[in-house]
Amino acid sequence: MPPKILIIDKEEGIRESLKLILGDQFNLILTEDGDQGLECIKNEPSIGLVILDIVMTKSIGLNLLKTLKE
């Protein structure tokens, strides 16, 4: 099974571009905000990498990064 990557970005274009680039080699989970991303982390403990937009509207990316590290 390919490694899982969680992509958290508010811009649909960014998410879709990364899906086109990485989708053949990795199992991708795409979310548009930090709350969805945190829920994915709780439900998918096998996620190996998170690609995170640090400038987000609902939750500030740097604060989310701190939470993910915990």
mmCIF file of C-alpha atoms in Angstrom:
data_model
loop_
_atom_site.group_PDB
_atom_site.id
_atom_site.type_symbol
_atom_site.label_atom_id
_atom_site.label_comp_id
_atom_site.label_asym_id
_atom_site.label_seq_id
_atom_site.Cartn_x
_atom_site.Cartn_y
_atom_site.Cartn_z
ATOM 1 C CA MET A 1 0.000 0.000 0.000
ATOM 2 C CA PRO A 2 1.385 3.437 -0.909
ATOM 3 C CA PRO A 3 2.162 5.881 1.917
ATOM 4 C CA LYS A 4 -0.641 8.225 3.018
ATOM 5 C CA ILE A 5 -0.254 11.975 2.626
ATOM 6 C CA LEU A 6 -2.693 14.466 4.128
ATOM 7 C CA ILE A 7 -2.962 17.724 2.172
ATOM 8 C CA ILE A 8 -4.570 20.634 4.020
ATOM 9 C CA ASP A 9 -5.085 23.705 1.844
ATOM 10 C CA LYS A 10 -7.983 26.130 1.443
ATOM 11 C CA GLU A 11 -7.333 26.535 -2.292
ATOM 12 C CA GLU A 12 -9.001 23.858 -4.387
ATOM 13 C CA GLY A 13 -6.553 24.492 -7.219
ATOM 14 C CA ILE A 14 -3.577 23.722 -4.991
ATOM 15 C CA ARG A 15 -5.208 20.529 -3.696
ATOM 16 C CA GLU A 16 -6.069 19.370 -7.206
ATOM 17 C CA SER A 17 -2.593 20.194 -8.541
ATOM 18 C CA LEU A 18 -0.963 18.165 -5.790
ATOM 19 C CA LYS A 19 -3.434 15.361 -6.484
ATOM 20 C CA LEU A 20 -2.385 15.316 -10.149
ATOM 21 C CA ILE A 21 1.307 15.324 -9.256
ATOM 22 C CA LEU A 22 1.268 12.857 -6.340
ATOM 23 C CA GLY A 23 -1.901 10.837 -6.808
ATOM 24 C CA ASP A 24 -0.355 7.995 -8.827
ATOM 25 C CA GLN A 25 2.347 7.279 -6.254
ATOM 26 C CA PHE A 26 0.674 8.035 -2.930
ATOM 27 C CA ASN A 27 -2.619 7.550 -1.135
ATOM 28 C CA LEU A 28 -3.845 11.153 -0.733
ATOM 29 C CA ILE A 29 -6.352 12.626 1.687
ATOM 30 C CA LEU A 30 -7.403 16.163 0.712
ATOM 31 C CA THR A 31 -8.997 18.613 3.142
ATOM 32 C CA GLU A 32 -9.775 22.313 2.895
ATOM 33 C CA ASP A 33 -9.401 23.394 6.517
ATOM 34 C CA GLY A 34 -7.614 22.623 9.750
ATOM 35 C CA ASP A 35 -10.616 21.130 11.521
ATOM 36 C CA GLN A 36 -11.037 18.542 8.770
ATOM 37 C CA GLY A 37 -7.307 17.878 8.854
ATOM 38 C CA LEU A 38 -7.306 17.255 12.594
ATOM 39 C CA GLU A 39 -10.232 14.873 12.215
ATOM 40 C CA CYS A 40 -8.308 12.955 9.539
ATOM 41 C CA ILE A 41 -5.262 12.670 11.798
ATOM 42 C CA LYS A 42 -7.467 11.240 14.574
ATOM 43 C CA ASN A 43 -9.116 8.708 12.237
ATOM 44 C CA GLU A 44 -6.077 7.809 10.085
ATOM 45 C CA PRO A 45 -3.074 7.121 12.332
ATOM 46 C CA SER A 46 -1.088 5.762 9.370
ATOM 47 C CA ILE A 47 -0.669 9.192 7.709
ATOM 48 C CA GLY A 48 3.048 9.578 7.075
ATOM 49 C CA LEU A 49 3.212 13.160 5.813
ATOM 50 C CA VAL A 50 1.150 16.341 6.081
ATOM 51 C CA ILE A 51 1.389 19.109 3.499
ATOM 52 C CA LEU A 52 -0.049 22.150 5.237
ATOM 53 C CA ASP A 53 -1.036 25.624 4.063
ATOM 54 C CA ILE A 54 0.198 27.879 6.860
ATOM 55 C CA VAL A 55 -2.080 30.788 5.857
ATOM 56 C CA MET A 56 -5.636 29.551 6.418
ATOM 57 C CA THR A 57 -8.875 31.295 7.314
ATOM 58 C CA LYS A 58 -10.564 29.065 9.913
ATOM 59 C CA SER A 59 -7.434 28.115 11.804
ATOM 60 C CA ILE A 60 -4.020 29.638 11.482
ATOM 61 C CA GLY A 61 -1.639 27.142 9.907
ATOM 62 C CA LEU A 62 1.188 27.629 12.391
ATOM 63 C CA ASN A 63 -1.152 26.920 15.321
ATOM 64 C CA LEU A 64 -2.409 23.839 13.511
ATOM 65 C CA LEU A 65 1.184 22.741 12.950
ATOM 66 C CA LYS A 66 1.838 22.945 16.697
ATOM 67 C CA THR A 67 -1.270 20.891 17.376
ATOM 68 C CA LEU A 68 -0.290 18.256 14.812
ATOM 69 C CA LYS A 69 3.161 17.926 16.343
ATOM 70 C CA GLU A 70 1.575 17.139 19.723
#
